[in-house]
C-alpha cells in the first residue's frame, strides 16, 4: 500500500475540507462512517490530513517569499 492509512493526502484533504471543516457536503458520509467504525483510524486520517496541510502551508509561505522578492515589499 502506497499510503499507510489507506487514503492518499489529496483524498483526506478533500474529506476534511468538504466533509467536516468548510461545510458538510457529499464527503461527510465516508468520513462519518470511518469515525463510527474505527475511531483510531479516523484519528490517523486527521493527523495525516494535518501533516499534509502543514506541508502545503510551508510550500505556499516559501512561494510567497519568492514572489515578494520579485515584486518588492508591499507598501
Coordinates of N, CA, C and O in Angstrom, one line a residue:
X1 N 0.9 -1.2 0.0 CA 0.0 0.0 0.0 C 0.9 1.2 0.0 O 1.8 1.4 0.8
X2 N 0.6 2.2 -0.9 CA 1.5 3.3 -1.0 C 1.4 4.3 0.2 O 2.3 4.9 0.6
X3 N 0.2 4.4 0.8 CA 0.0 5.2 1.9 C -0.4 4.4 3.1 O -1.3 3.5 3.0
X4 N 0.2 4.6 4.2 CA 0.0 3.8 5.4 C -1.4 3.7 6.0 O -1.8 2.7 6.6
X5 N -2.3 4.7 5.7 CA -3.6 4.7 6.3 C -4.7 4.5 5.3 O -5.9 5.0 5.5
X6 N -4.4 3.9 4.2 CA -5.4 3.6 3.1 C -5.8 4.8 2.2 O -6.3 4.6 1.1
X7 N -5.6 6.0 2.6 CA -6.1 7.1 1.8 C -4.9 8.1 1.5 O -4.2 8.5 2.5
X8 N -4.7 8.5 0.3 CA -3.7 9.4 0.0 C -4.0 10.8 0.5 O -5.2 11.1 0.8
X9 N -3.0 11.7 0.7 CA -3.3 13.0 1.2 C -4.4 13.8 0.5 O -5.2 14.5 1.1
X10 N -4.4 13.7 -0.8 CA -5.4 14.5 -1.6 C -6.8 14.1 -1.3 O -7.8 14.9 -1.2
X11 N -7.0 12.8 -1.0 CA -8.4 12.3 -0.6 C -8.7 12.8 0.8 O -9.8 13.3 1.1
X12 N -7.8 12.7 1.7 CA -8.0 13.2 3.1 C -8.3 14.7 3.1 O -9.2 15.2 3.9
X13 N -7.5 15.5 2.3 CA -7.8 16.9 2.3 C -9.2 17.2 1.8 O -10.0 18.0 2.4
X14 N -9.6 16.4 0.8 CA -11.0 16.6 0.3 C -12.0 16.2 1.3 O -13.0 16.9 1.5
X15 N -11.8 15.1 2.0 CA -12.7 14.6 3.1 C -12.9 15.7 4.1 O -14.0 16.0 4.5
X16 N -11.8 16.2 4.6 CA -11.9 17.1 5.8 C -12.3 18.5 5.4 O -13.0 19.2 6.1
X17 N -11.9 19.0 4.2 CA -12.3 20.3 3.8 C -13.8 20.3 3.4 O -14.5 21.3 3.6
X18 N -14.2 19.3 2.7 CA -15.6 19.3 2.2 C -16.5 18.3 2.9 O -17.6 18.0 2.4
X19 N -16.1 17.8 4.0 CA -16.9 16.9 4.8 C -16.9 17.2 6.3 O -17.6 16.5 7.1
X20 N -16.1 18.2 6.7 CA -16.0 18.5 8.1 C -15.7 19.9 8.4 O -16.5 20.6 9.1
X21 N -14.7 20.5 7.8 CA -14.2 21.8 8.3 C -14.9 23.0 7.5 O -15.2 23.9 8.2
X22 N -14.9 22.9 6.2 CA -15.5 24.0 5.5 C -17.0 23.9 5.5 O -17.7 24.9 5.8
X23 N -17.6 22.8 5.0 CA -19.0 22.6 5.1 C -19.2 21.1 5.0 O -18.3 20.3 4.7
X24 N -20.4 20.7 5.3 CA -20.8 19.2 5.3 C -21.4 18.9 3.9 O -22.6 19.1 3.7
X25 N -20.6 18.6 3.0 CA -21.0 18.2 1.6 C -21.1 16.7 1.5 O -21.3 16.0 2.5
X26 N -20.9 16.3 0.3 CA -21.0 14.8 0.0 C -19.9 14.0 0.6 O -20.0 12.8 0.7
X27 N -18.8 14.7 1.1 CA -17.7 13.9 1.7 C -18.0 13.6 3.1 O -17.2 12.9 3.8
X28 N -19.0 14.1 3.7 CA -19.4 13.9 5.1 C -19.6 12.4 5.4 O -19.2 11.9 6.4
X29 N -20.3 11.8 4.5 CA -20.8 10.4 4.7 C -19.6 9.4 4.9 O -19.5 8.7 5.9
X30 N -18.6 9.4 4.0 CA -17.5 8.5 4.2 C -16.7 8.8 5.5 O -16.2 7.9 6.2
X31 N -16.5 10.1 5.8 CA -15.8 10.5 7.0 C -16.5 10.1 8.3 O -15.9 9.5 9.2
X32 N -17.8 10.3 8.3 CA -18.6 9.9 9.5 C -18.6 8.3 9.6 O -18.6 7.8 10.7
X33 N -18.6 7.6 8.5 CA -18.6 6.2 8.6 C -17.3 5.6 9.2 O -17.3 4.8 10.0
X34 N -16.2 6.2 8.8 CA -14.9 5.8 9.3 C -14.8 6.1 10.8 O -14.4 5.3 11.6
X35 N -15.3 7.3 11.2 CA -15.3 7.7 12.6 C -16.2 6.8 13.5 O -15.8 6.5 14.6
X36 N -17.3 6.3 12.9 CA -18.2 5.4 13.7 C -17.6 4.0 13.8 O -17.7 3.4 14.8
X37 N -17.0 3.6 12.7 CA -16.5 2.2 12.7 C -15.1 2.0 13.4 O -14.9 1.0 14.0
X38 N -14.2 3.0 13.2 CA -12.9 2.9 13.8 C -12.3 4.2 14.2 O -11.7 4.9 13.4
X39 N -12.6 4.7 15.4 CA -12.1 6.0 15.8 C -10.6 6.2 15.8 O -10.1 7.3 15.5
X40 N -9.9 5.1 15.9 CA -8.4 5.2 15.9 C -8.0 5.5 14.4 O -7.1 6.4 14.2
X41 N -8.6 4.8 13.5 CA -8.3 5.1 12.1 C -8.7 6.5 11.7 O -8.0 7.2 11.0
X42 N -9.8 7.0 12.2 CA -10.2 8.4 11.9 C -9.2 9.3 12.5 O -8.9 10.4 11.9
X43 N -8.7 9.0 13.7 CA -7.6 9.9 14.2 C -6.4 9.9 13.4 O -5.7 10.9 13.2
X44 N -6.0 8.7 12.8 CA -4.9 8.6 11.9 C -5.1 9.5 10.7 O -4.2 10.1 10.2
X45 N -6.4 9.4 10.1 CA -6.7 10.2 9.0 C -6.6 11.7 9.3 O -6.0 12.4 8.5
X46 N -7.1 12.1 10.5 CA -7.0 13.5 10.8 C -5.5 14.0 11.0 O -5.2 15.1 10.5
X47 N -4.7 13.2 11.6 CA -3.3 13.5 11.7 C -2.6 13.6 10.4 O -1.8 14.6 10.1
X48 N -2.9 12.7 9.5 CA -2.3 12.7 8.1 C -2.8 13.9 7.4 O -2.0 14.6 6.7
X49 N -4.1 14.3 7.5 CA -4.6 15.5 6.9 C -3.9 16.7 7.4 O -3.4 17.6 6.6
X50 N -3.7 16.8 8.7 CA -3.0 18.0 9.3 C -1.5 18.0 8.8 O -1.0 19.1 8.5
X51 N -0.9 16.9 8.7 CA 0.5 16.9 8.2 C 0.6 17.4 6.8 O 1.5 18.1 6.4
X52 N -0.4 16.9 5.9 CA -0.4 17.4 4.5 C -0.7 18.9 4.5 O 0.0 19.6 3.7
X53 N -1.6 19.4 5.3 CA -1.9 20.8 5.3 C -0.7 21.6 5.8 O -0.4 22.7 5.3
X54 N 0.1 21.1 6.7 CA 1.3 21.7 7.2 C 2.3 21.9 6.1 O 2.9 22.9 6.0
X55 N 2.5 20.8 5.4 CA 3.5 20.9 4.2 C 3.0 21.9 3.2 O 3.8 22.7 2.7
X56 N 1.8 21.9 2.9 CA 1.3 22.9 1.9 C 1.5 24.3 2.4 O 1.8 25.2 1.6
X57 N 1.2 24.5 3.7 CA 1.4 25.9 4.2 C 2.9 26.3 4.1 O 3.1 27.5 3.7
X58 N 3.8 25.4 4.4 CA 5.2 25.8 4.2 C 5.6 26.0 2.8 O 6.4 26.9 2.5
X59 N 5.0 25.3 1.9 CA 5.3 25.5 0.4 C 4.8 26.9 0.0 O 5.5 27.6 -0.6
X60 N 3.5 27.2 0.4 CA 3.0 28.5 0.0 C 3.6 29.7 0.6 O 3.8 30.7 0.0
X61 N 4.1 29.5 1.9 CA 4.8 30.6 2.5 C 6.1 30.9 1.8 O 6.5 32.0 1.6
X62 N 6.8 29.8 1.4 CA 8.1 29.9 0.7 C 7.8 30.5 -0.7 O 8.6 31.4 -1.1
X63 N 6.8 30.1 -1.3 CA 6.5 30.7 -2.6 C 6.1 32.2 -2.5 O 6.5 33.0 -3.4
X64 N 5.4 32.6 -1.5 CA 5.1 34.0 -1.3 C 6.3 34.8 -1.1 O 6.4 35.9 -1.6
X65 N 7.4 34.3 -0.4 CA 8.6 35.0 -0.3 C 9.3 35.2 -1.6 O 9.9 36.2 -1.9
X66 N 9.2 34.2 -2.5 CA 9.8 34.3 -3.8 C 9.1 35.4 -4.6 O 9.8 36.3 -5.2
X67 N 7.8 35.5 -4.6 CA 7.0 36.5 -5.2 C 7.4 37.9 -4.7 O 7.5 38.8 -5.4
X68 N 7.4 37.9 -3.3 CA 7.8 39.2 -2.7 C 9.2 39.7 -3.1 O 9.4 40.9 -3.4
X69 N 10.1 38.8 -3.3 CA 11.5 39.1 -3.7 C 11.4 39.7 -5.1 O 12.2 40.6 -5.5
X70 N 10.6 39.1 -6.0 CA 10.5 39.6 -7.4 C 9.8 40.9 -7.5 O 10.1 41.7 -8.3
X71 N 8.7 41.1 -6.7 CA 7.9 42.3 -6.8 C 8.4 43.4 -5.9 O 8.0 44.6 -6.1
X72 N 9.1 43.1 -4.8 CA 9.5 44.1 -3.8 C 8.5 44.0 -2.7 O 7.4 43.5 -2.8
X73 N 8.8 44.6 -1.5 CA 7.9 44.5 -0.4 C 6.6 45.4 -0.6 O 6.7 46.3 -1.4
X74 N 5.6 44.9 0.0 CA 4.3 45.7 -0.1 C 4.4 47.0 0.6 O 5.0 47.1 1.7
X75 N 3.8 48.0 0.0 CA 3.9 49.3 0.7 C 2.7 49.6 1.5 O 1.7 49.1 1.5

